[in-house]
PDB file of C-alpha atoms and ligand atoms in Angstrom:
ATOM      1  CA  UNK D  59      86.336  84.135 119.511  1.00  0.00           C
ATOM      2  CA  UNK D  60      89.940  84.964 118.721  1.00  0.00           C
ATOM      3  CA  UNK D  61      91.899  86.858 121.341  1.00  0.00           C
ATOM      4  CA  UNK D  62      95.212  86.940 119.507  1.00  0.00           C
ATOM      5  CA  UNK D  63      96.624  90.382 118.926  1.00  0.00           C
ATOM      6  CA  UNK D  64      97.129  91.770 115.469  1.00  0.00           C
ATOM      7  CA  UNK D  65     100.247  93.276 113.900  1.00  0.00           C
ATOM      8  CA  UNK D  66     100.770  96.777 112.530  1.00  0.00           C
ATOM      9  CA  UNK D  67     103.108  97.356 109.600  1.00  0.00           C
ATOM     10  CA  UNK D  68     103.664 101.027 108.696  1.00  0.00           C
ATOM     11  CA  UNK D  69     104.435 101.400 104.982  1.00  0.00           C
ATOM     12  CA  UNK D  70     107.666 103.305 104.480  1.00  0.00           C
ATOM     13  CA  UNK D  71     106.403 104.390 101.042  1.00  0.00           C
ATOM     14  CA  UNK D  72     104.544 107.202 102.806  1.00  0.00           C
ATOM     15  CA  UNK D  73     107.550 108.334 104.879  1.00  0.00           C
ATOM     16  CA  UNK D  74     109.429 111.541 104.142  1.00  0.00           C
ATOM     17  CA  UNK D  75     112.388 110.221 102.135  1.00  0.00           C
ATOM     18  CA  UNK D  76     114.386 113.356 102.968  1.00  0.00           C
ATOM     19  CA  UNK D  77     114.245 112.407 106.635  1.00  0.00           C
ATOM     20  CA  UNK D  78     113.949 108.676 106.359  1.00  0.00           C
ATOM     21  CA  UNK D  79     116.251 108.016 109.315  1.00  0.00           C
ATOM     22  CA  UNK D  80     113.946 109.954 111.664  1.00  0.00           C
ATOM     23  CA  UNK D  81     110.917 108.054 110.384  1.00  0.00           C
ATOM     24  CA  UNK D  82     112.678 104.696 110.892  1.00  0.00           C
ATOM     25  CA  UNK D  83     113.529 105.638 114.469  1.00  0.00           C
ATOM     26  CA  UNK D  84     109.909 106.723 114.993  1.00  0.00           C
ATOM     27  CA  UNK D  85     108.687 103.278 113.890  1.00  0.00           C
ATOM     28  CA  UNK D  86     111.361 101.593 116.061  1.00  0.00           C
ATOM     29  CA  UNK D  87     110.028 103.512 119.067  1.00  0.00           C
ATOM     30  CA  UNK D  88     106.375 102.885 118.252  1.00  0.00           C
ATOM     31  CA  UNK D  89     104.059  99.966 118.934  1.00  0.00           C
ATOM     32  CA  UNK D  90     104.369  98.875 115.297  1.00  0.00           C
ATOM     33  CA  UNK D  91     105.470  95.291 114.678  1.00  0.00           C
ATOM     34  CA  UNK D  92     107.013  95.356 111.194  1.00  0.00           C
ATOM     35  CA  UNK D  93     108.295  97.746 108.553  1.00  0.00           C
ATOM     36  CA  UNK D  94     106.339  97.329 105.297  1.00  0.00           C
ATOM     37  CA  UNK D  95     108.665  97.899 102.330  1.00  0.00           C
ATOM     38  CA  UNK D  96     107.101  98.486  98.897  1.00  0.00           C
ATOM     39  CA  UNK D  97     109.379  97.737  95.945  1.00  0.00           C
ATOM     40  CA  UNK D  98     107.965  98.707  92.513  1.00  0.00           C
ATOM     41  CA  UNK D  99     109.388  98.303  89.029  1.00  0.00           C
ATOM     42  CA  UNK D 100     107.261 100.574  86.841  1.00  0.00           C
ATOM     43  CA  UNK D 101     106.161  97.493  84.857  1.00  0.00           C
ATOM     44  CA  UNK D 102     103.987  95.396  87.150  1.00  0.00           C
ATOM     45  CA  UNK D 103     102.630  98.629  88.606  1.00  0.00           C
ATOM     46  CA  UNK D 104     102.577 102.093  87.005  1.00  0.00           C
ATOM     47  CA  UNK D 105     105.005 103.566  89.508  1.00  0.00           C
ATOM     48  CA  UNK D 106     108.581 103.214  90.774  1.00  0.00           C
ATOM     49  CA  UNK D 107     109.237 103.523  94.497  1.00  0.00           C
ATOM     50  CA  UNK D 108     112.773 102.672  95.641  1.00  0.00           C
ATOM     51  CA  UNK D 109     115.107  99.740  95.309  1.00  0.00           C
ATOM     52  CA  UNK D 110     117.358  97.485  97.348  1.00  0.00           C
ATOM     53  CA  UNK D 111     120.071 100.051  98.215  1.00  0.00           C
ATOM     54  CA  UNK D 112     117.427 102.113 100.014  1.00  0.00           C
ATOM     55  CA  UNK D 113     116.077  98.987 101.671  1.00  0.00           C
ATOM     56  CA  UNK D 114     119.607  98.147 102.886  1.00  0.00           C
ATOM     57  CA  UNK D 115     119.872 101.617 104.398  1.00  0.00           C
ATOM     58  CA  UNK D 116     116.546 101.080 106.168  1.00  0.00           C
ATOM     59  CA  UNK D 117     117.642  97.643 107.407  1.00  0.00           C
ATOM     60  CA  UNK D 118     120.748  99.162 108.999  1.00  0.00           C
ATOM     61  CA  UNK D 119     118.608 101.140 111.448  1.00  0.00           C
ATOM     62  CA  UNK D 120     115.360  99.171 111.701  1.00  0.00           C
ATOM     63  CA  UNK D 121     114.935  97.112 114.866  1.00  0.00           C
ATOM     64  CA  UNK D 122     111.809  95.334 113.602  1.00  0.00           C
ATOM     65  CA  UNK D 123     111.330  92.801 110.780  1.00  0.00           C
ATOM     66  CA  UNK D 124     111.199  94.037 107.190  1.00  0.00           C
ATOM     67  CA  UNK D 125     108.044  92.848 105.446  1.00  0.00           C
ATOM     68  CA  UNK D 126     108.849  93.253 101.764  1.00  0.00           C
ATOM     69  CA  UNK D 127     106.106  93.612  99.151  1.00  0.00           C
ATOM     70  CA  UNK D 128     107.550  93.020  95.690  1.00  0.00           C
ATOM     71  CA  UNK D 129     105.388  94.697  93.047  1.00  0.00           C
ATOM     72  CA  UNK D 130     107.650  93.553  90.232  1.00  0.00           C
ATOM     73  CA  UNK D 131     107.464  91.150  87.306  1.00  0.00           C
ATOM     74  CA  UNK D 132     109.473  87.937  87.481  1.00  0.00           C
ATOM     75  CA  UNK D 133     110.452  88.417  91.146  1.00  0.00           C
ATOM     76  CA  UNK D 134     112.628  85.260  91.154  1.00  0.00           C
ATOM     77  CA  UNK D 135     115.453  87.427  89.772  1.00  0.00           C
ATOM     78  CA  UNK D 136     115.558  89.504  92.955  1.00  0.00           C
ATOM     79  CA  UNK D 137     114.835  87.056  95.806  1.00  0.00           C
ATOM     80  CA  UNK D 138     118.491  86.618  96.812  1.00  0.00           C
ATOM     81  CA  UNK D 139     119.246  90.346  96.854  1.00  0.00           C
ATOM     82  CA  UNK D 140     115.991  90.936  98.700  1.00  0.00           C
ATOM     83  CA  UNK D 141     117.024  88.499 101.419  1.00  0.00           C
ATOM     84  CA  UNK D 142     120.557  89.978 101.506  1.00  0.00           C
ATOM     85  CA  UNK D 143     119.049  93.451 101.858  1.00  0.00           C
ATOM     86  CA  UNK D 144     117.379  92.442 105.107  1.00  0.00           C
ATOM     87  CA  UNK D 145     113.987  90.931 104.247  1.00  0.00           C
ATOM     88  CA  UNK D 146     112.375  88.643 106.793  1.00  0.00           C
ATOM     89  CA  UNK D 147     109.121  88.230 104.878  1.00  0.00           C
ATOM     90  CA  UNK D 148     109.061  88.303 101.073  1.00  0.00           C
ATOM     91  CA  UNK D 149     105.695  88.704  99.365  1.00  0.00           C
ATOM     92  CA  UNK D 150     105.325  88.271  95.616  1.00  0.00           C
ATOM     93  CA  UNK D 151     102.266  88.967  93.496  1.00  0.00           C
ATOM     94  CA  UNK D 152     100.138  86.069  92.291  1.00  0.00           C
ATOM     95  CA  UNK D 153      99.646  87.987  89.042  1.00  0.00           C
ATOM     96  CA  UNK D 154     103.430  88.304  88.488  1.00  0.00           C
ATOM     97  CA  UNK D 155     104.443  84.658  88.971  1.00  0.00           C
ATOM     98  CA  UNK D 156     104.105  82.019  86.268  1.00  0.00           C
ATOM     99  CA  UNK D 157     105.528  79.326  88.561  1.00  0.00           C
ATOM    100  CA  UNK D 158     104.272  80.493  91.911  1.00  0.00           C
ATOM    101  CA  UNK D 159     104.922  77.205  93.721  1.00  0.00           C
ATOM    102  CA  UNK D 160     108.585  77.303  92.654  1.00  0.00           C
ATOM    103  CA  UNK D 161     108.924  80.943  93.681  1.00  0.00           C
ATOM    104  CA  UNK D 162     107.494  80.243  97.140  1.00  0.00           C
ATOM    105  CA  UNK D 163     109.900  77.322  97.592  1.00  0.00           C
ATOM    106  CA  UNK D 164     112.812  79.577  96.594  1.00  0.00           C
ATOM    107  CA  UNK D 165     111.794  82.198  99.178  1.00  0.00           C
ATOM    108  CA  UNK D 166     111.685  79.546 101.899  1.00  0.00           C
ATOM    109  CA  UNK D 167     115.012  78.082 100.834  1.00  0.00           C
ATOM    110  CA  UNK D 168     116.512  81.489 101.513  1.00  0.00           C
ATOM    111  CA  UNK D 169     115.192  81.249 105.072  1.00  0.00           C
ATOM    112  CA  UNK D 170     112.502  83.916 104.626  1.00  0.00           C
ATOM    113  CA  UNK D 171     108.785  83.726 105.275  1.00  0.00           C
ATOM    114  CA  UNK D 172     106.806  83.452 102.044  1.00  0.00           C
ATOM    115  CA  UNK D 173     103.824  85.587 101.147  1.00  0.00           C
ATOM    116  CA  UNK D 174     101.562  86.061  98.146  1.00  0.00           C
ATOM    117  CA  UNK D 175      99.723  89.291  97.374  1.00  0.00           C
ATOM    118  CA  UNK D 176      96.443  89.377  95.469  1.00  0.00           C
ATOM    119  CA  UNK D 177      95.233  92.346  93.466  1.00  0.00           C
ATOM    120  CA  UNK D 178      91.672  93.479  94.197  1.00  0.00           C
ATOM    121  CA  UNK D 179      90.316  91.598  91.153  1.00  0.00           C
ATOM    122  CA  UNK D 180      92.027  88.269  91.962  1.00  0.00           C
ATOM    123  CA  UNK D 181      89.826  85.737  93.798  1.00  0.00           C
ATOM    124  CA  UNK D 182      91.224  84.129  96.947  1.00  0.00           C
ATOM    125  CA  UNK D 183      90.078  80.724  95.613  1.00  0.00           C
ATOM    126  CA  UNK D 184      93.074  80.761  93.242  1.00  0.00           C
ATOM    127  CA  UNK D 185      95.355  80.189  96.238  1.00  0.00           C
ATOM    128  CA  UNK D 186      93.811  76.843  97.162  1.00  0.00           C
ATOM    129  CA  UNK D 187      96.670  74.687  95.885  1.00  0.00           C
ATOM    130  CA  UNK D 188      99.455  76.686  97.541  1.00  0.00           C
ATOM    131  CA  UNK D 189      97.627  77.562 100.744  1.00  0.00           C
ATOM    132  CA  UNK D 190      99.555  75.067 102.863  1.00  0.00           C
ATOM    133  CA  UNK D 191     102.873  76.506 101.634  1.00  0.00           C
ATOM    134  CA  UNK D 192     102.158  80.098 102.618  1.00  0.00           C
ATOM    135  CA  UNK D 193     103.134  82.068 105.694  1.00  0.00           C
ATOM    136  CA  UNK D 194     101.170  85.141 104.644  1.00  0.00           C
ATOM    137  CA  UNK D 195      98.591  86.334 102.146  1.00  0.00           C
ATOM    138  CA  UNK D 196      98.491  90.053 101.432  1.00  0.00           C
ATOM    139  CA  UNK D 197      95.062  91.134 100.231  1.00  0.00           C
ATOM    140  CA  UNK D 198      95.396  94.369  98.303  1.00  0.00           C
ATOM    141  CA  UNK D 199      92.579  96.681  99.306  1.00  0.00           C
ATOM    142  CA  UNK D 200      93.622  99.203  96.636  1.00  0.00           C
ATOM    143  CA  UNK D 201      95.151  98.692  93.208  1.00  0.00           C
ATOM    144  CA  UNK D 202      98.886  98.485  93.938  1.00  0.00           C
ATOM    145  CA  UNK D 203     101.275 101.213  92.921  1.00  0.00           C
ATOM    146  CA  UNK D 204     100.368 104.228  95.023  1.00  0.00           C
ATOM    147  CA  UNK D 205      99.756 105.212  98.605  1.00  0.00           C
ATOM    148  CA  UNK D 206      96.815 107.289  99.742  1.00  0.00           C
ATOM    149  CA  UNK D 207      94.086 105.559  97.728  1.00  0.00           C
ATOM    150  CA  UNK D 208      90.549 104.739  98.814  1.00  0.00           C
ATOM    151  CA  UNK D 209      89.929 101.398 100.524  1.00  0.00           C
ATOM    152  CA  UNK D 210      87.941  98.872  98.433  1.00  0.00           C
ATOM    153  CA  UNK D 211      85.218  97.453 100.669  1.00  0.00           C
ATOM    154  CA  UNK D 212      84.957  94.103  98.839  1.00  0.00           C
ATOM    155  CA  UNK D 213      88.090  93.267 100.854  1.00  0.00           C
ATOM    156  CA  UNK D 214      86.021  92.376 103.927  1.00  0.00           C
ATOM    157  CA  UNK D 215      84.399  89.474 102.062  1.00  0.00           C
ATOM    158  CA  UNK D 216      87.772  88.331 100.721  1.00  0.00           C
ATOM    159  CA  UNK D 217      89.219  88.183 104.236  1.00  0.00           C
ATOM    160  CA  UNK D 218      86.316  86.054 105.431  1.00  0.00           C
ATOM    161  CA  UNK D 219      86.553  83.732 102.440  1.00  0.00           C
ATOM    162  CA  UNK D 220      90.295  83.282 102.849  1.00  0.00           C
ATOM    163  CA  UNK D 221      90.048  82.661 106.588  1.00  0.00           C
ATOM    164  CA  UNK D 222      87.393  80.002 105.975  1.00  0.00           C
ATOM    165  CA  UNK D 223      89.456  78.448 103.173  1.00  0.00           C
ATOM    166  CA  UNK D 224      92.574  78.254 105.374  1.00  0.00           C
ATOM    167  CA  UNK D 225      90.784  76.640 108.326  1.00  0.00           C
ATOM    168  CA  UNK D 226      92.191  73.184 108.944  1.00  0.00           C
ATOM    169  CA  UNK D 227      94.750  73.595 106.148  1.00  0.00           C
ATOM    170  CA  UNK D 228      96.864  76.475 107.408  1.00  0.00           C
ATOM    171  CA  UNK D 229      95.564  77.810 110.705  1.00  0.00           C
ATOM    172  CA  UNK D 230      98.699  79.888 111.285  1.00  0.00           C
ATOM    173  CA  UNK D 231      98.303  81.766 108.000  1.00  0.00           C
ATOM    174  CA  UNK D 232      98.705  85.517 108.428  1.00  0.00           C
ATOM    175  CA  UNK D 233      96.230  87.611 106.454  1.00  0.00           C
ATOM    176  CA  UNK D 234      97.600  91.058 105.733  1.00  0.00           C
ATOM    177  CA  UNK D 235      95.597  94.012 104.410  1.00  0.00           C
ATOM    178  CA  UNK D 236      97.353  96.609 102.304  1.00  0.00           C
ATOM    179  CA  UNK D 237      95.860  99.868 101.089  1.00  0.00           C
ATOM    180  CA  UNK D 238      93.638 102.554 102.540  1.00  0.00           C
ATOM    181  CA  UNK D 239      93.718 101.146 106.063  1.00  0.00           C
ATOM    182  CA  UNK D 240      92.571 103.579 108.761  1.00  0.00           C
ATOM    183  CA  UNK D 241      90.887 103.379 112.148  1.00  0.00           C
ATOM    184  CA  UNK D 242      87.594 103.606 110.200  1.00  0.00           C
ATOM    185  CA  UNK D 243      87.988 100.125 108.672  1.00  0.00           C
ATOM    186  CA  UNK D 244      90.577  98.392 110.884  1.00  0.00           C
ATOM    187  CA  UNK D 245      88.163  96.883 113.402  1.00  0.00           C
ATOM    188  CA  UNK D 246      85.939  95.418 110.697  1.00  0.00           C
ATOM    189  CA  UNK D 247      88.974  93.943 108.942  1.00  0.00           C
ATOM    190  CA  UNK D 248      90.193  92.340 112.160  1.00  0.00           C
ATOM    191  CA  UNK D 249      86.731  90.968 112.877  1.00  0.00           C
ATOM    192  CA  UNK D 250      86.653  89.451 109.404  1.00  0.00           C
ATOM    193  CA  UNK D 251      89.892  87.603 110.202  1.00  0.00           C
ATOM    194  CA  UNK D 252      92.803  89.871 109.286  1.00  0.00           C
ATOM    195  CA  UNK D 253      96.060  89.630 111.277  1.00  0.00           C
ATOM    196  CA  UNK D 254      98.332  92.316 109.847  1.00  0.00           C
ATOM    197  CA  UNK D 255      97.351  95.878 108.974  1.00  0.00           C
ATOM    198  CA  UNK D 256      99.618  97.847 106.642  1.00  0.00           C
ATOM    199  CA  UNK D 257      99.172 101.596 106.924  1.00  0.00           C
ATOM    200  CA  UNK D 258     101.076 104.208 104.943  1.00  0.00           C
ATOM    201  CA  UNK D 259      99.519 107.619 104.576  1.00  0.00           C
ATOM    202  CA  UNK D 260      97.268 107.179 107.608  1.00  0.00           C
ATOM    203  CA  UNK D 261     100.369 106.877 109.801  1.00  0.00           C
ATOM    204  CA  UNK D 262     102.936 109.119 108.130  1.00  0.00           C
ATOM    205  CA  UNK D 263     100.568 111.967 107.216  1.00  0.00           C
ATOM    206  CA  UNK D 264      99.142 112.055 110.725  1.00  0.00           C
ATOM    207  CA  UNK D 265     100.061 114.950 113.003  1.00  0.00           C
ATOM    208  CA  UNK D 266     101.100 112.341 115.591  1.00  0.00           C
ATOM    209  CA  UNK D 267     102.288 109.133 113.862  1.00  0.00           C
ATOM    210  CA  UNK D 268     103.239 107.425 117.138  1.00  0.00           C
ATOM    211  CA  UNK D 269      99.770 107.954 118.553  1.00  0.00           C
ATOM    212  CA  UNK D 270      98.196 106.853 115.245  1.00  0.00           C
ATOM    213  CA  UNK D 271     100.152 103.583 115.311  1.00  0.00           C
ATOM    214  CA  UNK D 272      99.070 103.098 118.930  1.00  0.00           C
ATOM    215  CA  UNK D 273      95.418 103.644 117.974  1.00  0.00           C
ATOM    216  CA  UNK D 274      95.655 100.957 115.284  1.00  0.00           C
ATOM    217  CA  UNK D 275      97.450  98.591 117.654  1.00  0.00           C
ATOM    218  CA  UNK D 276      94.999  99.172 120.519  1.00  0.00           C
ATOM    219  CA  UNK D 277      91.907  98.159 118.545  1.00  0.00           C
ATOM    220  CA  UNK D 278      90.236  95.399 120.505  1.00  0.00           C
ATOM    221  CA  UNK D 279      87.688  93.567 118.396  1.00  0.00           C
ATOM    222  CA  UNK D 280      86.051  92.198 121.503  1.00  0.00           C
ATOM    223  CA  UNK D 281      84.940  95.643 122.629  1.00  0.00           C
ATOM    224  CA  UNK D 282      85.016  97.659 119.411  1.00  0.00           C
ATOM    225  CA  UNK D 283      81.649  98.401 117.823  1.00  0.00           C
ATOM    226  CA  UNK D 284      81.436  98.732 114.042  1.00  0.00           C
TER     227      UNK D 284
HETATM  228  C1  LIG M 595     100.448 100.295  97.491  1.00  0.00           C
HETATM  229  C2  LIG M 595     101.389  99.774  98.538  1.00  0.00           C
HETATM  230  C3  LIG M 595     100.936 100.048  99.911  1.00  0.00           C
HETATM  231  C4  LIG M 595     100.842 101.524 100.239  1.00  0.00           C
HETATM  232  C5  LIG M 595      99.747 101.685 101.240  1.00  0.00           C
HETATM  233  O1  LIG M 595     100.796  99.762  96.279  1.00  0.00           O
HETATM  234  O2  LIG M 595     101.527  98.366  98.432  1.00  0.00           O
HETATM  235  O3  LIG M 595     101.734  99.376 100.876  1.00  0.00           O
HETATM  236  O4  LIG M 595     102.037 102.051 100.742  1.00  0.00           O
HETATM  237  O5  LIG M 595      99.553 103.042 101.438  1.00  0.00           O
HETATM  238  P1  LIG M 595      98.222 103.603 102.087  1.00  0.00           P
HETATM  239  O6  LIG M 595      98.147 103.032 103.478  1.00  0.00           O
HETATM  240  O7  LIG M 595      98.459 105.080 102.066  1.00  0.00           O
HETATM  241  O8  LIG M 595      97.073 103.164 101.229  1.00  0.00           O
HETATM  242 ZN1  LIG M 596     102.494  97.238 100.092  1.00  0.00          ZN
END
């Protein structure tokens, strides 16, 4: 049974952009581990969030690593600026990369950790030949593009499959879950083998975001019943 503790990554997409500084300080002072930064281009996903200047402003005040989720086509064009804007982890979409192996190598050459995100319809089996090269796999538990959507429960099976696939090949692989994460599904996700929980609206729309982050962080799969 695993006793390692999981990571919480609040998604800044759900913050109040008119008081972003306050929300960054809140995350700094919380038990969260990373900032999750969603960059969208209006092409790969039907929405536009914010770009690198905003990310640079966040990086200036954030005291925790920036976990950057690029929901953009042809992400190779933006890896350098992403790194220069403060990214520690850069995650690209499987569905957006023609030469995924090359893209992952480029991310690592920049000195960043490399992640791949999978849309809900993309099987984890497609990662077999790059599994050893990955630091993180982000399993989308909603269709990317928007916060506040309903969690897709097929994700539990995908986490289990990926964890089994990675065993003996990449035991340090971090499995991240992104979309619709709440205290109602977090324990089951962790039991299935997830390591990192992204949470946007559940944290930032809560009456007490600090306490909500703490609740997600405090989940102990050894005592939690599902
Ligand atoms: C969706 C983004 C998510 C989003 C999650 O495309 O990748 O990171 O912010 O938001 P919630 O937690 O509200 O589903
Ligand atoms: Zn995301």
